[in-house]
């Protein structure tokens, strides 16, 4: 090959194999390259891209397939000549970063010194400090930037660094730093990780359960667009930044929704993937290169990818490397090898990395000190700035920046790039001194054992610089500031129709809920704020009328004529559509719920999400996201459709939900309801709106609704409206009192959800056939009754001198005579847990077990929650009390046709 060609090929030599080179016809190749150069010079890169595209298609037509290659060479995406000048004062910034590094390290070491085992992480922030600091000094716009304000998802384990910066900014007193992970001390403390529940003016997003933050950030960026497109929030330059660990990309939640970001062209989303090449136990991908692997995944999903692998010092070597040997060596090196160089430093790098005469030649005049400066890109502010800037300016797709860093950077022997570094929380005196020297910190040997925190004087250049940067960029971050706007709940009259019942017309509670939702969509004050979220399940819940009425959100509108366009209820997508039709992803839908449910705190918009899903696929499948909603103080309604283990007939044990209400107990600020009737739903929704958007309580709601059709009754007349509303909201009210007050035998029957109909039928049988005076109570929420009872119990325990209080449920049932029998479509633990707070024992019927694929009637027989079993349970309870002979119960059992040897539904 001639020199000219050599030069032309210069950049690409590392990509070409020598046998290929040999086979090429020199003149031919030269002509191609020269004409490409000409196009580049005359038409620019875009013209080159177009021509290459046509060329490829042309070749394809003639049988040439070019293998798909999603990766680019393992070098920085942004070349040295493309790097912008650094706009900041690098030295001052470095001094600030070093102080933050120190304070972050000291807070963890100190916490563990004074309370062994308290935990905390040094290595994560140590690897990410430059990424955060360039962001804080030049990019992240604070709340005062209005529509331009950014939202930042901080990596949970990096929180010491974020606190340490806030401390310099004067947002925390030194006591707070001393009480890291000690929130119950007399002085203020700081929570371990980002938890809005614990620090509600500070943190926005819980991120520490790996995968939740990245997933949530995608739907956050999309929701921001949704608000803008619907005119609920002004469009601005605001970005969503998400800091993601490379190990965190193991989680399916992290990468599972990235195409959603590309499909929605979310150029307001930037992921900063901190590839320190390590996770908790060791290397993320020791036998390969995580950066290359991630590049392929992101590029293949339509993201803009920027790789920042090598720091500036490497540029000197790359410039010398006319043969491409260095680039080839980068490609050859796996992460496990690379980790050794970070751990063992210059001698190891000299010996093992520069392992051929050509490579050795590159560094022949270099000292170990020179070699030690061969840093990874993520520790080089100039490289970090260039990448952030390019990402911020990029249009048309989300950006992932893959930064190569060292885990435990600066920790030296205490953990730098060691496999144990993630959990290193103790540094001995010598290690602290080494850290101090490395970052040139003003700490004397004597002081070191006191773990001092540093904040320069207010008028020092560092402090002036730091505060000025934040002032310029719109204030401090993170900051959480909920809107104070209160919304009046809809007037009772507008929901009055639900109080009248359906006059015999049979409708399900799902339909009743949809009617309530449609009512709300006609309410001027609320209509725009409602955000219906469905995971490809709208038709299941009879919501398809909403498609046409309020439209499905799409960032491009509708680019096709829908197949059902002739239809009144056609599938309408539009840019101002209101429904978030997420497709088959409960996790994605819940991430949208998170974004919408916290819009009051992030955008000042009182959005009201209604996430309607198959109840089985809620708590069980995406419980961690629901937990995160609780932590986030999200508001809104989770609607578990097709609920009830026997009410959803004909499915099986992956559909028939009989335990989500048990799981709902775990989330402290969640109110859970299993309503039976339309008017109950309307009362609960109105009350929810009042509590969340008028009282501004940080609670959210879970309602189960079923698909069994039955006549919805009118509100009972024996209760005042106030009594009824109170009962529905607090969990219990007398729905149908017995008409047989003079009977000797008495029973109180509790019904929930659609099992209420079985309870009502049992009441009839007991009264007609067995002379038992039975009253029926509607239990809308076992959880609400239970929580109230625990509160009262606790109050009484802590106030022994005062007159004891009574829980709501017990008060309601105080004078109620006879046995208590409860039946629901959920597990027996619900009434059982409440039982000790009631005046008498309770016999619980429920749906414990896997069940069968069957029809409703047979399922209820199988689970023993139908009217006949409720009757039998009542008679047996009366016999247990001595009010009935056992033989009478056995006779009844026979009359009811109940087989005593039927299989146990929990076991079989
Ligand atoms: C769902 C979940 N599983 C496990 C953990 C425990 N954990 C915390 S950090 C960590 C390793 C994180 O590695 P990486 O994402 O690479 O972050 P780095 O600290 O290296 O920046 C693990 C396994 C967790 N927090 N969440
Ligand atoms: Mg990592």
mmCIF file of C-alpha atoms in Angstrom, residues 105-438:
data_model
loop_
_atom_site.group_PDB
_atom_site.id
_atom_site.type_symbol
_atom_site.label_atom_id
_atom_site.label_comp_id
_atom_site.label_asym_id
_atom_site.label_seq_id
_atom_site.Cartn_x
_atom_site.Cartn_y
_atom_site.Cartn_z
ATOM 1 C CA UNK A 105 -15.703 10.283 52.532
ATOM 2 C CA UNK A 106 -15.498 11.720 56.050
ATOM 3 C CA UNK A 107 -19.237 11.492 56.640
ATOM 4 C CA UNK A 108 -19.258 7.786 55.886
ATOM 5 C CA UNK A 109 -16.083 6.966 57.821
ATOM 6 C CA UNK A 110 -17.227 9.065 60.754
ATOM 7 C CA UNK A 111 -20.698 7.508 60.847
ATOM 8 C CA UNK A 112 -19.129 4.064 61.015
ATOM 9 C CA UNK A 113 -16.559 5.106 63.558
ATOM 10 C CA UNK A 114 -19.194 6.221 66.026
ATOM 11 C CA UNK A 115 -21.756 3.573 65.270
ATOM 12 C CA UNK A 116 -20.247 0.497 63.770
ATOM 13 C CA UNK A 117 -22.290 -1.084 61.009
ATOM 14 C CA UNK A 118 -24.256 2.041 60.178
ATOM 15 C CA UNK A 119 -23.095 1.727 56.588
ATOM 16 C CA UNK A 120 -22.699 4.177 53.736
ATOM 17 C CA UNK A 121 -20.711 4.215 50.524
ATOM 18 C CA UNK A 122 -17.537 6.007 49.535
ATOM 19 C CA UNK A 123 -16.504 4.314 46.313
ATOM 20 C CA UNK A 124 -19.551 5.135 44.191
ATOM 21 C CA UNK A 125 -19.354 8.910 44.602
ATOM 22 C CA UNK A 126 -15.564 8.788 44.421
ATOM 23 C CA UNK A 127 -15.966 7.427 40.907
ATOM 24 C CA UNK A 128 -18.650 9.907 39.918
ATOM 25 C CA UNK A 129 -17.525 13.162 41.564
ATOM 26 C CA UNK A 130 -16.369 14.861 38.368
ATOM 27 C CA UNK A 131 -19.548 13.872 36.547
ATOM 28 C CA UNK A 132 -21.688 15.446 39.234
ATOM 29 C CA UNK A 133 -19.543 18.506 39.674
ATOM 30 C CA UNK A 134 -19.418 19.400 35.991
ATOM 31 C CA UNK A 135 -23.183 18.967 36.035
ATOM 32 C CA UNK A 136 -23.664 21.187 39.088
ATOM 33 C CA UNK A 137 -21.315 23.898 37.866
ATOM 34 C CA UNK A 138 -22.449 24.046 34.254
ATOM 35 C CA UNK A 139 -25.590 22.127 33.405
ATOM 36 C CA UNK A 140 -28.186 21.208 36.008
ATOM 37 C CA UNK A 141 -30.736 23.992 36.075
ATOM 38 C CA UNK A 142 -32.439 24.529 39.420
ATOM 39 C CA UNK A 143 -36.072 25.219 40.261
ATOM 40 C CA UNK A 144 -35.844 28.950 39.614
ATOM 41 C CA UNK A 145 -35.177 28.236 35.957
ATOM 42 C CA UNK A 146 -38.920 27.643 35.519
ATOM 43 C CA UNK A 147 -39.692 25.702 32.364
ATOM 44 C CA UNK A 148 -35.955 25.251 31.838
ATOM 45 C CA UNK A 149 -35.484 23.559 35.199
ATOM 46 C CA UNK A 150 -33.940 20.111 35.117
ATOM 47 C CA UNK A 151 -34.910 17.038 37.070
ATOM 48 C CA UNK A 152 -32.012 14.914 38.231
ATOM 49 C CA UNK A 153 -32.131 11.268 39.261
ATOM 50 C CA UNK A 154 -29.135 10.853 41.536
ATOM 51 C CA UNK A 155 -27.591 7.428 41.905
ATOM 52 C CA UNK A 156 -28.692 6.308 45.363
ATOM 53 C CA UNK A 157 -25.290 5.181 46.606
ATOM 54 C CA UNK A 158 -23.748 8.499 45.605
ATOM 55 C CA UNK A 159 -25.847 10.381 48.156
ATOM 56 C CA UNK A 160 -22.898 11.239 50.483
ATOM 57 C CA UNK A 161 -21.447 13.325 47.659
ATOM 58 C CA UNK A 162 -24.733 15.093 47.027
ATOM 59 C CA UNK A 163 -25.070 15.875 50.732
ATOM 60 C CA UNK A 164 -21.471 17.026 50.865
ATOM 61 C CA UNK A 165 -22.130 19.529 48.082
ATOM 62 C CA UNK A 166 -25.296 20.782 49.752
ATOM 63 C CA UNK A 167 -23.264 21.246 52.910
ATOM 64 C CA UNK A 168 -20.804 23.498 51.061
ATOM 65 C CA UNK A 169 -23.751 25.366 49.593
ATOM 66 C CA UNK A 170 -24.883 26.071 53.145
ATOM 67 C CA UNK A 171 -28.039 23.985 52.917
ATOM 68 C CA UNK A 172 -27.161 21.704 55.859
ATOM 69 C CA UNK A 173 -25.597 22.481 59.218
ATOM 70 C CA UNK A 174 -22.552 20.465 60.177
ATOM 71 C CA UNK A 175 -24.707 18.475 62.635
ATOM 72 C CA UNK A 176 -26.576 17.025 59.690
ATOM 73 C CA UNK A 177 -23.311 15.806 58.212
ATOM 74 C CA UNK A 178 -22.373 14.259 61.532
ATOM 75 C CA UNK A 179 -25.707 12.515 61.654
ATOM 76 C CA UNK A 180 -25.583 10.880 58.263
ATOM 77 C CA UNK A 181 -27.802 7.793 58.506
ATOM 78 C CA UNK A 182 -28.817 8.876 62.027
ATOM 79 C CA UNK A 183 -32.207 10.445 61.598
ATOM 80 C CA UNK A 184 -33.428 9.812 65.103
ATOM 81 C CA UNK A 185 -30.803 11.855 66.958
ATOM 82 C CA UNK A 186 -31.614 15.153 68.622
ATOM 83 C CA UNK A 187 -29.947 17.077 65.853
ATOM 84 C CA UNK A 188 -30.975 16.876 62.207
ATOM 85 C CA UNK A 189 -29.866 13.755 60.379
ATOM 86 C CA UNK A 190 -29.645 12.719 56.763
ATOM 87 C CA UNK A 191 -31.277 9.686 55.257
ATOM 88 C CA UNK A 192 -29.048 7.021 53.762
ATOM 89 C CA UNK A 193 -30.345 7.415 50.228
ATOM 90 C CA UNK A 194 -32.702 9.608 48.221
ATOM 91 C CA UNK A 195 -36.052 9.228 49.961
ATOM 92 C CA UNK A 196 -38.631 11.983 49.514
ATOM 93 C CA UNK A 197 -40.602 10.384 52.316
ATOM 94 C CA UNK A 198 -37.756 11.090 54.720
ATOM 95 C CA UNK A 199 -36.525 14.415 53.313
ATOM 96 C CA UNK A 200 -39.504 15.920 51.593
ATOM 97 C CA UNK A 201 -38.043 19.338 50.833
ATOM 98 C CA UNK A 202 -34.917 17.867 49.355
ATOM 99 C CA UNK A 203 -35.081 14.607 47.440
ATOM 100 C CA UNK A 204 -37.370 14.199 44.450
ATOM 101 C CA UNK A 205 -36.851 10.614 43.408
ATOM 102 C CA UNK A 206 -36.139 7.384 45.227
ATOM 103 C CA UNK A 207 -33.492 5.632 43.162
ATOM 104 C CA UNK A 208 -31.653 3.210 45.312
ATOM 105 C CA UNK A 209 -33.601 0.118 44.436
ATOM 106 C CA UNK A 210 -31.597 -0.564 41.296
ATOM 107 C CA UNK A 211 -33.483 -0.086 38.043
ATOM 108 C CA UNK A 212 -36.315 1.986 39.449
ATOM 109 C CA UNK A 213 -34.594 5.323 38.822
ATOM 110 C CA UNK A 214 -33.626 4.675 35.190
ATOM 111 C CA UNK A 215 -37.062 3.327 34.315
ATOM 112 C CA UNK A 216 -38.811 6.178 36.089
ATOM 113 C CA UNK A 217 -36.604 8.743 34.347
ATOM 114 C CA UNK A 218 -37.753 7.600 30.909
ATOM 115 C CA UNK A 219 -41.393 7.987 31.767
ATOM 116 C CA UNK A 220 -40.637 11.241 33.565
ATOM 117 C CA UNK A 221 -39.157 12.709 30.397
ATOM 118 C CA UNK A 222 -42.110 11.426 28.406
ATOM 119 C CA UNK A 223 -44.590 12.796 30.957
ATOM 120 C CA UNK A 224 -42.911 16.170 30.754
ATOM 121 C CA UNK A 225 -43.535 16.165 27.013
ATOM 122 C CA UNK A 226 -47.094 15.074 27.644
ATOM 123 C CA UNK A 227 -47.685 18.038 29.949
ATOM 124 C CA UNK A 228 -46.132 20.374 27.396
ATOM 125 C CA UNK A 229 -48.092 18.952 24.480
ATOM 126 C CA UNK A 230 -51.315 19.192 26.434
ATOM 127 C CA UNK A 231 -50.582 22.778 27.420
ATOM 128 C CA UNK A 232 -50.394 22.022 31.135
ATOM 129 C CA UNK A 233 -46.774 23.080 31.489
ATOM 130 C CA UNK A 234 -44.765 25.503 29.374
ATOM 131 C CA UNK A 235 -42.272 23.936 26.999
ATOM 132 C CA UNK A 236 -38.712 24.756 27.921
ATOM 133 C CA UNK A 237 -35.179 23.482 27.750
ATOM 134 C CA UNK A 238 -35.580 21.448 30.937
ATOM 135 C CA UNK A 239 -33.947 18.043 30.869
ATOM 136 C CA UNK A 240 -34.264 14.876 32.818
ATOM 137 C CA UNK A 241 -30.813 13.642 33.842
ATOM 138 C CA UNK A 242 -30.483 10.149 35.206
ATOM 139 C CA UNK A 243 -27.328 8.855 36.807
ATOM 140 C CA UNK A 244 -27.148 5.130 36.285
ATOM 141 C CA UNK A 245 -24.624 2.578 37.539
ATOM 142 C CA UNK A 246 -23.107 0.191 35.013
ATOM 143 C CA UNK A 247 -23.947 -2.697 37.328
ATOM 144 C CA UNK A 248 -27.448 -1.308 37.546
ATOM 145 C CA UNK A 249 -27.879 -2.045 33.860
ATOM 146 C CA UNK A 250 -28.110 -5.721 34.854
ATOM 147 C CA UNK A 251 -31.626 -4.977 36.062
ATOM 148 C CA UNK A 252 -34.311 -5.602 33.450
ATOM 149 C CA UNK A 253 -36.047 -2.450 34.628
ATOM 150 C CA UNK A 254 -33.026 -0.383 33.595
ATOM 151 C CA UNK A 255 -32.832 -1.383 29.964
ATOM 152 C CA UNK A 256 -36.295 -2.843 29.421
ATOM 153 C CA UNK A 257 -37.943 0.415 28.393
ATOM 154 C CA UNK A 258 -35.185 2.287 26.589
ATOM 155 C CA UNK A 259 -36.945 1.970 23.252
ATOM 156 C CA UNK A 260 -39.857 3.936 24.727
ATOM 157 C CA UNK A 261 -37.488 6.871 25.061
ATOM 158 C CA UNK A 262 -36.329 6.543 21.458
ATOM 159 C CA UNK A 263 -39.831 6.034 20.097
ATOM 160 C CA UNK A 264 -40.952 9.203 21.821
ATOM 161 C CA UNK A 265 -37.844 11.063 20.607
ATOM 162 C CA UNK A 266 -37.050 12.144 24.128
ATOM 163 C CA UNK A 267 -34.168 14.499 23.525
ATOM 164 C CA UNK A 268 -34.985 15.935 26.938
ATOM 165 C CA UNK A 269 -33.556 12.780 28.503
ATOM 166 C CA UNK A 270 -29.874 12.254 29.262
ATOM 167 C CA UNK A 271 -28.534 9.163 30.960
ATOM 168 C CA UNK A 272 -25.169 9.461 32.580
ATOM 169 C CA UNK A 273 -23.990 5.887 32.844
ATOM 170 C CA UNK A 274 -21.120 5.705 35.248
ATOM 171 C CA UNK A 275 -19.085 2.787 33.929
ATOM 172 C CA UNK A 276 -16.650 2.262 36.739
ATOM 173 C CA UNK A 277 -16.617 -1.309 35.463
ATOM 174 C CA UNK A 278 -17.555 -2.665 38.871
ATOM 175 C CA UNK A 279 -20.672 -3.540 40.775
ATOM 176 C CA UNK A 280 -20.890 -4.779 44.360
ATOM 177 C CA UNK A 281 -19.069 -8.099 44.141
ATOM 178 C CA UNK A 282 -16.609 -7.437 41.355
ATOM 179 C CA UNK A 283 -16.393 -6.518 37.672
ATOM 180 C CA UNK A 284 -19.633 -5.861 35.777
ATOM 181 C CA UNK A 285 -18.308 -7.615 32.687
ATOM 182 C CA UNK A 286 -14.773 -8.711 33.425
ATOM 183 C CA UNK A 287 -14.536 -10.862 30.310
ATOM 184 C CA UNK A 288 -15.772 -8.171 27.966
ATOM 185 C CA UNK A 289 -16.327 -4.451 27.771
ATOM 186 C CA UNK A 290 -19.466 -3.100 29.389
ATOM 187 C CA UNK A 291 -19.131 0.196 27.524
ATOM 188 C CA UNK A 292 -19.097 -1.535 24.149
ATOM 189 C CA UNK A 293 -21.948 -3.800 25.110
ATOM 190 C CA UNK A 294 -24.054 -0.888 26.298
ATOM 191 C CA UNK A 295 -23.191 1.138 23.225
ATOM 192 C CA UNK A 296 -24.629 -1.598 21.030
ATOM 193 C CA UNK A 297 -27.778 -1.857 23.127
ATOM 194 C CA UNK A 298 -28.445 1.873 23.181
ATOM 195 C CA UNK A 299 -27.583 2.456 19.544
ATOM 196 C CA UNK A 300 -29.698 -0.488 18.527
ATOM 197 C CA UNK A 301 -32.568 1.062 20.427
ATOM 198 C CA UNK A 302 -32.246 4.398 18.694
ATOM 199 C CA UNK A 303 -30.361 6.381 21.318
ATOM 200 C CA UNK A 304 -27.617 8.851 20.713
ATOM 201 C CA UNK A 305 -24.546 7.379 22.384
ATOM 202 C CA UNK A 306 -21.497 9.281 23.523
ATOM 203 C CA UNK A 307 -18.550 7.318 24.815
ATOM 204 C CA UNK A 308 -16.084 8.991 27.112
ATOM 205 C CA UNK A 309 -13.552 6.293 27.789
ATOM 206 C CA UNK A 310 -10.168 8.013 27.825
ATOM 207 C CA UNK A 311 -8.917 11.160 29.525
ATOM 208 C CA UNK A 312 -6.934 13.940 27.833
ATOM 209 C CA UNK A 313 -3.530 12.442 28.516
ATOM 210 C CA UNK A 314 -4.390 9.514 26.265
ATOM 211 C CA UNK A 315 -4.975 11.995 23.433
ATOM 212 C CA UNK A 316 -1.219 12.600 23.322
ATOM 213 C CA UNK A 317 -0.617 8.909 22.748
ATOM 214 C CA UNK A 318 -3.430 8.575 20.235
ATOM 215 C CA UNK A 319 -1.910 11.455 18.287
ATOM 216 C CA UNK A 320 1.422 9.604 18.161
ATOM 217 C CA UNK A 321 -0.245 6.359 17.174
ATOM 218 C CA UNK A 322 -0.175 6.587 13.376
ATOM 219 C CA UNK A 323 -0.525 2.833 12.978
ATOM 220 C CA UNK A 324 -3.645 2.451 15.066
ATOM 221 C CA UNK A 325 -1.967 0.002 17.425
ATOM 222 C CA UNK A 326 -3.281 1.787 20.478
ATOM 223 C CA UNK A 327 -6.883 1.776 19.290
ATOM 224 C CA UNK A 328 -6.532 -1.918 18.534
ATOM 225 C CA UNK A 329 -5.115 -2.536 21.984
ATOM 226 C CA UNK A 330 -8.100 -0.721 23.525
ATOM 227 C CA UNK A 331 -10.392 -3.025 21.595
ATOM 228 C CA UNK A 332 -8.550 -6.070 22.771
ATOM 229 C CA UNK A 333 -8.486 -5.240 26.468
ATOM 230 C CA UNK A 334 -11.319 -6.618 28.591
ATOM 231 C CA UNK A 335 -12.625 -4.812 31.665
ATOM 232 C CA UNK A 336 -11.133 -7.308 34.102
ATOM 233 C CA UNK A 337 -7.707 -6.477 32.745
ATOM 234 C CA UNK A 338 -8.402 -2.783 32.746
ATOM 235 C CA UNK A 339 -9.346 -2.955 36.414
ATOM 236 C CA UNK A 340 -5.838 -4.161 37.251
ATOM 237 C CA UNK A 341 -4.319 -0.982 35.828
ATOM 238 C CA UNK A 342 -6.606 1.176 37.936
ATOM 239 C CA UNK A 343 -5.786 -0.894 40.991
ATOM 240 C CA UNK A 344 -2.023 -1.295 40.532
ATOM 241 C CA UNK A 345 -1.163 1.923 38.705
ATOM 242 C CA UNK A 346 1.623 2.978 36.360
ATOM 243 C CA UNK A 347 4.097 0.045 36.627
ATOM 244 C CA UNK A 348 1.373 -2.458 35.854
ATOM 245 C CA UNK A 349 0.165 -0.372 32.933
ATOM 246 C CA UNK A 350 3.680 0.034 31.549
ATOM 247 C CA UNK A 351 4.428 -3.674 31.759
ATOM 248 C CA UNK A 352 1.180 -5.270 30.810
ATOM 249 C CA UNK A 353 -0.806 -2.846 28.743
ATOM 250 C CA UNK A 354 2.019 -1.580 26.574
ATOM 251 C CA UNK A 355 2.897 -5.135 25.697
ATOM 252 C CA UNK A 356 4.342 -4.938 22.161
ATOM 253 C CA UNK A 357 7.381 -3.114 20.778
ATOM 254 C CA UNK A 358 5.063 -0.713 18.886
ATOM 255 C CA UNK A 359 3.110 0.092 22.020
ATOM 256 C CA UNK A 360 6.238 0.396 24.145
ATOM 257 C CA UNK A 361 7.614 2.827 21.623
ATOM 258 C CA UNK A 362 4.675 5.129 22.263
ATOM 259 C CA UNK A 363 5.697 5.662 25.877
ATOM 260 C CA UNK A 364 9.417 5.186 25.665
ATOM 261 C CA UNK A 365 10.186 8.676 26.945
ATOM 262 C CA UNK A 366 7.479 8.649 29.605
ATOM 263 C CA UNK A 367 8.076 8.481 33.336
ATOM 264 C CA UNK A 368 5.767 6.637 35.697
ATOM 265 C CA UNK A 369 4.318 9.996 36.663
ATOM 266 C CA UNK A 370 3.371 10.645 33.044
ATOM 267 C CA UNK A 371 1.822 7.220 32.796
ATOM 268 C CA UNK A 372 -0.098 7.761 36.020
ATOM 269 C CA UNK A 373 -1.836 10.666 34.320
ATOM 270 C CA UNK A 374 -3.401 8.326 31.783
ATOM 271 C CA UNK A 375 -6.794 8.779 33.300
ATOM 272 C CA UNK A 376 -10.195 7.466 32.457
ATOM 273 C CA UNK A 377 -12.477 9.899 30.638
ATOM 274 C CA UNK A 378 -15.025 10.311 33.392
ATOM 275 C CA UNK A 379 -12.430 11.918 35.654
ATOM 276 C CA UNK A 380 -11.500 14.551 33.120
ATOM 277 C CA UNK A 381 -13.689 17.659 33.415
ATOM 278 C CA UNK A 382 -12.898 18.774 29.875
ATOM 279 C CA UNK A 383 -14.142 15.495 28.442
ATOM 280 C CA UNK A 384 -17.140 15.427 30.748
ATOM 281 C CA UNK A 385 -18.104 18.950 29.765
ATOM 282 C CA UNK A 386 -17.832 18.183 26.059
ATOM 283 C CA UNK A 387 -20.067 15.152 26.435
ATOM 284 C CA UNK A 388 -22.683 16.932 28.542
ATOM 285 C CA UNK A 389 -22.778 19.808 26.136
ATOM 286 C CA UNK A 390 -23.203 17.592 23.126
ATOM 287 C CA UNK A 391 -25.935 15.637 24.887
ATOM 288 C CA UNK A 392 -27.742 18.791 25.929
ATOM 289 C CA UNK A 393 -27.710 20.098 22.364
ATOM 290 C CA UNK A 394 -28.613 16.843 20.709
ATOM 291 C CA UNK A 395 -31.993 16.768 18.969
ATOM 292 C CA UNK A 396 -34.355 13.982 18.077
ATOM 293 C CA UNK A 397 -33.403 11.175 20.426
ATOM 294 C CA UNK A 398 -32.386 10.527 24.021
ATOM 295 C CA UNK A 399 -28.693 10.402 24.845
ATOM 296 C CA UNK A 400 -26.723 7.898 26.871
ATOM 297 C CA UNK A 401 -23.257 9.002 27.871
ATOM 298 C CA UNK A 402 -21.034 6.099 28.776
ATOM 299 C CA UNK A 403 -18.343 7.389 31.086
ATOM 300 C CA UNK A 404 -15.429 5.200 31.973
ATOM 301 C CA UNK A 405 -14.324 5.796 35.563
ATOM 302 C CA UNK A 406 -12.541 4.094 38.441
ATOM 303 C CA UNK A 407 -14.596 2.799 41.318
ATOM 304 C CA UNK A 408 -13.202 4.166 44.548
ATOM 305 C CA UNK A 409 -11.149 6.779 42.663
ATOM 306 C CA UNK A 410 -8.654 8.311 45.066
ATOM 307 C CA UNK A 411 -9.165 5.748 47.811
ATOM 308 C CA UNK A 412 -5.777 4.208 47.100
ATOM 309 C CA UNK A 413 -5.052 1.107 49.112
ATOM 310 C CA UNK A 414 -8.330 1.520 50.942
ATOM 311 C CA UNK A 415 -10.177 0.336 47.891
ATOM 312 C CA UNK A 416 -9.385 1.994 44.585
ATOM 313 C CA UNK A 417 -10.605 -0.419 41.884
ATOM 314 C CA UNK A 418 -10.541 -3.257 44.404
ATOM 315 C CA UNK A 419 -13.306 -5.804 44.279
ATOM 316 C CA UNK A 420 -14.218 -4.994 47.867
ATOM 317 C CA UNK A 421 -14.424 -1.254 47.320
ATOM 318 C CA UNK A 422 -18.200 -0.939 47.102
ATOM 319 C CA UNK A 423 -18.638 -1.731 50.761
ATOM 320 C CA UNK A 424 -15.538 -0.052 52.102
ATOM 321 C CA UNK A 425 -16.673 2.336 54.812
ATOM 322 C CA UNK A 426 -13.626 2.425 57.051
ATOM 323 C CA UNK A 427 -10.352 4.174 56.361
ATOM 324 C CA UNK A 428 -7.493 3.998 58.826
ATOM 325 C CA UNK A 429 -5.391 7.050 59.642
ATOM 326 C CA UNK A 430 -2.788 6.349 56.986
ATOM 327 C CA UNK A 431 -5.390 5.824 54.337
ATOM 328 C CA UNK A 432 -7.079 9.093 55.309
ATOM 329 C CA UNK A 433 -3.709 10.839 55.066
ATOM 330 C CA UNK A 434 -3.134 9.342 51.629
ATOM 331 C CA UNK A 435 -6.553 10.561 50.532
ATOM 332 C CA UNK A 436 -5.761 14.022 51.883
ATOM 333 C CA UNK A 437 -2.461 14.144 50.043
ATOM 334 C CA UNK A 438 -3.915 12.891 46.815
#
